[in-house]
XYZ file of C-alpha atoms in Angstrom:
219
model
C -0.035 0.140 0.188
C 1.172 3.509 -1.093
C 1.894 5.973 2.008
C -0.895 8.337 1.879
C -3.688 4.878 1.266
C -1.716 3.530 4.526
C -2.874 7.034 6.239
C -6.447 6.677 4.964
C -6.778 3.092 6.109
C -5.230 4.658 9.906
C -7.080 7.045 10.468
C -10.516 5.620 9.361
C -10.413 2.241 10.512
C -9.851 -0.116 13.582
C -11.243 -3.510 11.203
C -10.675 -3.977 7.667
C -12.507 -7.135 5.938
C -11.072 -7.530 2.494
C -13.679 -8.858 -0.380
C -11.298 -11.072 -3.112
C -12.543 -13.193 -5.873
C -9.670 -15.823 -5.599
C -6.639 -17.233 -3.194
C -3.213 -15.002 -4.299
C -5.862 -12.032 -5.235
C -5.353 -10.853 -1.751
C -1.564 -10.921 -1.258
C -0.919 -9.105 -4.968
C -3.628 -6.440 -4.315
C -3.272 -5.296 -0.286
C -0.753 -8.066 1.028
C 1.663 -5.230 2.410
C -2.064 -2.958 3.732
C -3.063 -6.629 5.940
C 0.461 -6.814 7.000
C 0.553 -3.463 8.356
C -2.656 -3.951 10.224
C -1.723 -6.838 11.656
C 1.335 -5.230 13.050
C -0.608 -2.100 14.544
C -2.880 -4.382 16.836
C -5.892 -3.979 14.342
C -8.268 -6.716 12.818
C -7.785 -8.397 9.446
C -10.376 -10.343 8.244
C -10.178 -11.762 4.195
C -13.373 -13.646 2.950
C -12.517 -15.052 -0.496
C -15.134 -16.017 -3.162
C -13.575 -19.285 -4.601
C -10.558 -21.975 -4.152
C -9.320 -20.601 -7.511
C -9.696 -23.659 -9.149
C -10.253 -22.893 -13.120
C -6.702 -21.172 -12.770
C -4.105 -21.452 -15.645
C -0.924 -23.687 -13.872
C 1.647 -22.404 -15.945
C 5.198 -25.090 -14.599
C 4.778 -28.227 -15.854
C 5.334 -29.661 -12.699
C 2.091 -29.656 -11.246
C 0.351 -29.299 -14.119
C -2.324 -32.195 -13.369
C -3.450 -30.078 -10.455
C -5.482 -28.677 -13.835
C -9.765 -28.581 -13.847
C -9.246 -30.444 -17.299
C -6.946 -33.432 -15.316
C -7.465 -34.194 -11.559
C -9.193 -31.128 -10.963
C -7.185 -30.381 -7.649
C -6.117 -27.419 -7.813
C -8.803 -25.396 -5.624
C -7.102 -28.126 -2.778
C -3.767 -26.891 -3.664
C -4.468 -23.325 -3.598
C -6.263 -23.313 0.014
C -2.717 -24.695 1.596
C -0.848 -21.938 -0.382
C -3.208 -19.464 1.030
C -3.370 -20.964 4.238
C 0.902 -20.173 4.405
C -0.099 -16.722 2.868
C -1.964 -15.699 5.788
C 0.547 -17.312 8.234
C 3.083 -15.084 6.354
C 0.852 -11.767 6.739
C -0.085 -12.380 10.342
C -4.082 -12.510 9.445
C -5.866 -15.101 11.413
C -9.347 -14.663 10.264
C -9.804 -15.950 6.984
C -12.763 -17.924 4.980
C -14.310 -18.968 2.195
C -17.344 -17.179 1.120
C -19.073 -20.179 0.960
C -17.985 -21.876 4.687
C -21.251 -23.124 6.680
C -23.263 -22.858 4.238
C -24.561 -25.588 1.495
C -23.431 -23.935 -1.259
C -19.862 -24.148 -3.208
C -18.606 -21.326 -5.382
C -16.736 -22.631 -7.674
C -13.696 -20.601 -9.519
C -15.334 -19.631 -13.144
C -12.642 -18.991 -15.122
C -12.155 -16.601 -17.999
C -11.651 -16.531 -21.682
C -10.571 -13.416 -23.836
C -13.001 -12.829 -26.567
C -11.676 -11.428 -30.141
C -11.494 -7.569 -29.048
C -9.527 -8.457 -25.910
C -11.853 -8.111 -23.545
C -12.252 -10.741 -20.773
C -14.705 -13.177 -20.696
C -16.784 -16.272 -19.240
C -15.336 -19.407 -20.943
C -18.175 -21.746 -22.384
C -17.432 -23.717 -20.850
C -18.759 -22.730 -17.657
C -19.506 -24.798 -14.374
C -23.078 -23.912 -12.773
C -21.187 -23.915 -9.771
C -19.607 -21.201 -10.991
C -19.171 -18.000 -8.538
C -19.799 -15.610 -10.902
C -23.416 -17.179 -12.204
C -24.610 -17.726 -8.425
C -27.591 -15.457 -7.759
C -25.832 -11.908 -6.286
C -28.551 -12.080 -3.169
C -27.939 -15.268 -2.093
C -24.016 -14.754 -2.288
C -24.677 -10.912 -0.434
C -26.651 -12.684 1.922
C -23.616 -15.250 2.961
C -21.223 -11.925 3.504
C -23.554 -10.006 4.927
C -23.689 -12.426 7.964
C -19.600 -11.880 7.669
C -20.174 -8.265 7.605
C -22.500 -8.312 10.693
C -20.552 -10.535 12.669
C -17.085 -9.077 11.717
C -18.303 -5.280 11.955
C -15.699 -4.277 10.127
C -14.774 -0.326 10.072
C -13.523 -0.573 6.241
C -14.530 -3.006 3.552
C -11.863 -3.726 0.387
C -12.991 -4.974 -3.038
C -12.311 -4.536 -6.472
C -14.094 -1.694 -8.862
C -17.308 -2.624 -10.906
C -15.268 -3.792 -13.607
C -13.155 -6.012 -11.231
C -9.907 -4.674 -12.229
C -9.544 -6.062 -15.688
C -12.736 -7.418 -16.112
C -12.632 -11.483 -14.267
C -15.788 -12.438 -14.134
C -15.391 -13.226 -10.659
C -13.570 -10.127 -9.720
C -16.817 -8.300 -11.384
C -19.483 -10.343 -9.195
C -17.312 -9.561 -6.287
C -17.748 -6.060 -6.327
C -21.727 -6.884 -7.058
C -21.504 -9.609 -3.909
C -19.817 -6.842 -1.612
C -22.043 -3.624 -2.311
C -25.309 -5.512 -2.049
C -23.718 -7.281 1.293
C -23.192 -3.745 2.449
C -26.866 -3.012 2.144
C -27.962 -5.951 3.375
C -25.671 -5.766 6.379
C -27.342 -2.507 7.277
C -30.509 -3.668 7.039
C -30.591 -6.459 9.053
C -32.055 -6.415 12.649
C -29.015 -5.600 14.383
C -26.666 -4.963 11.676
C -24.069 -3.290 10.878
C -22.964 0.262 8.388
C -19.402 -0.242 7.058
C -18.707 2.888 6.899
C -16.003 3.362 4.617
C -15.419 1.291 1.428
C -12.637 1.247 -1.032
C -12.481 -0.002 -4.322
C -9.322 -1.648 -5.661
C -8.254 0.295 -9.045
C -5.325 0.958 -11.154
C -4.033 4.588 -11.712
C -4.366 5.097 -15.666
C -1.088 6.052 -16.471
C -0.518 2.586 -15.003
C -3.215 1.152 -17.826
C -1.710 3.142 -20.355
C 1.691 2.340 -19.653
C 0.909 -1.195 -19.801
C -1.222 -0.730 -23.039
C 1.769 0.838 -24.574
C 4.364 -1.819 -23.748
C 1.441 -4.652 -25.020
C 1.016 -3.085 -28.634
C 1.931 -5.372 -31.196
C 2.905 -8.250 -29.305
C 0.893 -11.326 -29.576
C -0.154 -11.133 -26.123
C -4.284 -11.879 -25.879
C -4.797 -9.202 -23.503
C -3.162 -6.204 -26.136
C -5.056 -3.438 -26.565
C -7.121 -3.857 -30.361
């Protein structure tokens, strides 16, 4: 986290709750902020919406974990996430479907001819992106009422780069805030922050990708 962002968090909050789509999103996005909160003795709760079952496996050694082979990547990533939380000192982590009869699975993603991130054609019915927003939001609202965070952090409406699960996490988080505030004995979250990428960074990345064969290049 930048010094300015950290200053805002320190002024506004005691308990921080983050909503992320997949394991490792939290460490990439707010790992330093989470560790700083813990070091200051403040409460940190991470809610992860899926187990990242559809993630791309690049190294050859763990290739069999992939969804189109043994389909055990989710279990592997649960272990990675637990290790990350231990390293950051975060003791309160939970999956969104914990304690419910539901299973929110990583939806996966594809890139269309325009270079836009979209749902894959073979998306599974239990995919998080297909879950009713009201149902998933109720699951998250229960956590908000329990934890009573002063700050909630999640994705912007576009999900950062458009991943369907990131977009869904935004929708679910925003609806959950309303449900939590309206519930008996509920909790109105004082501050909500969206993760955004500065326009200058986006432009620099687009310039680097232009003319390449990267599927995310601008068209």
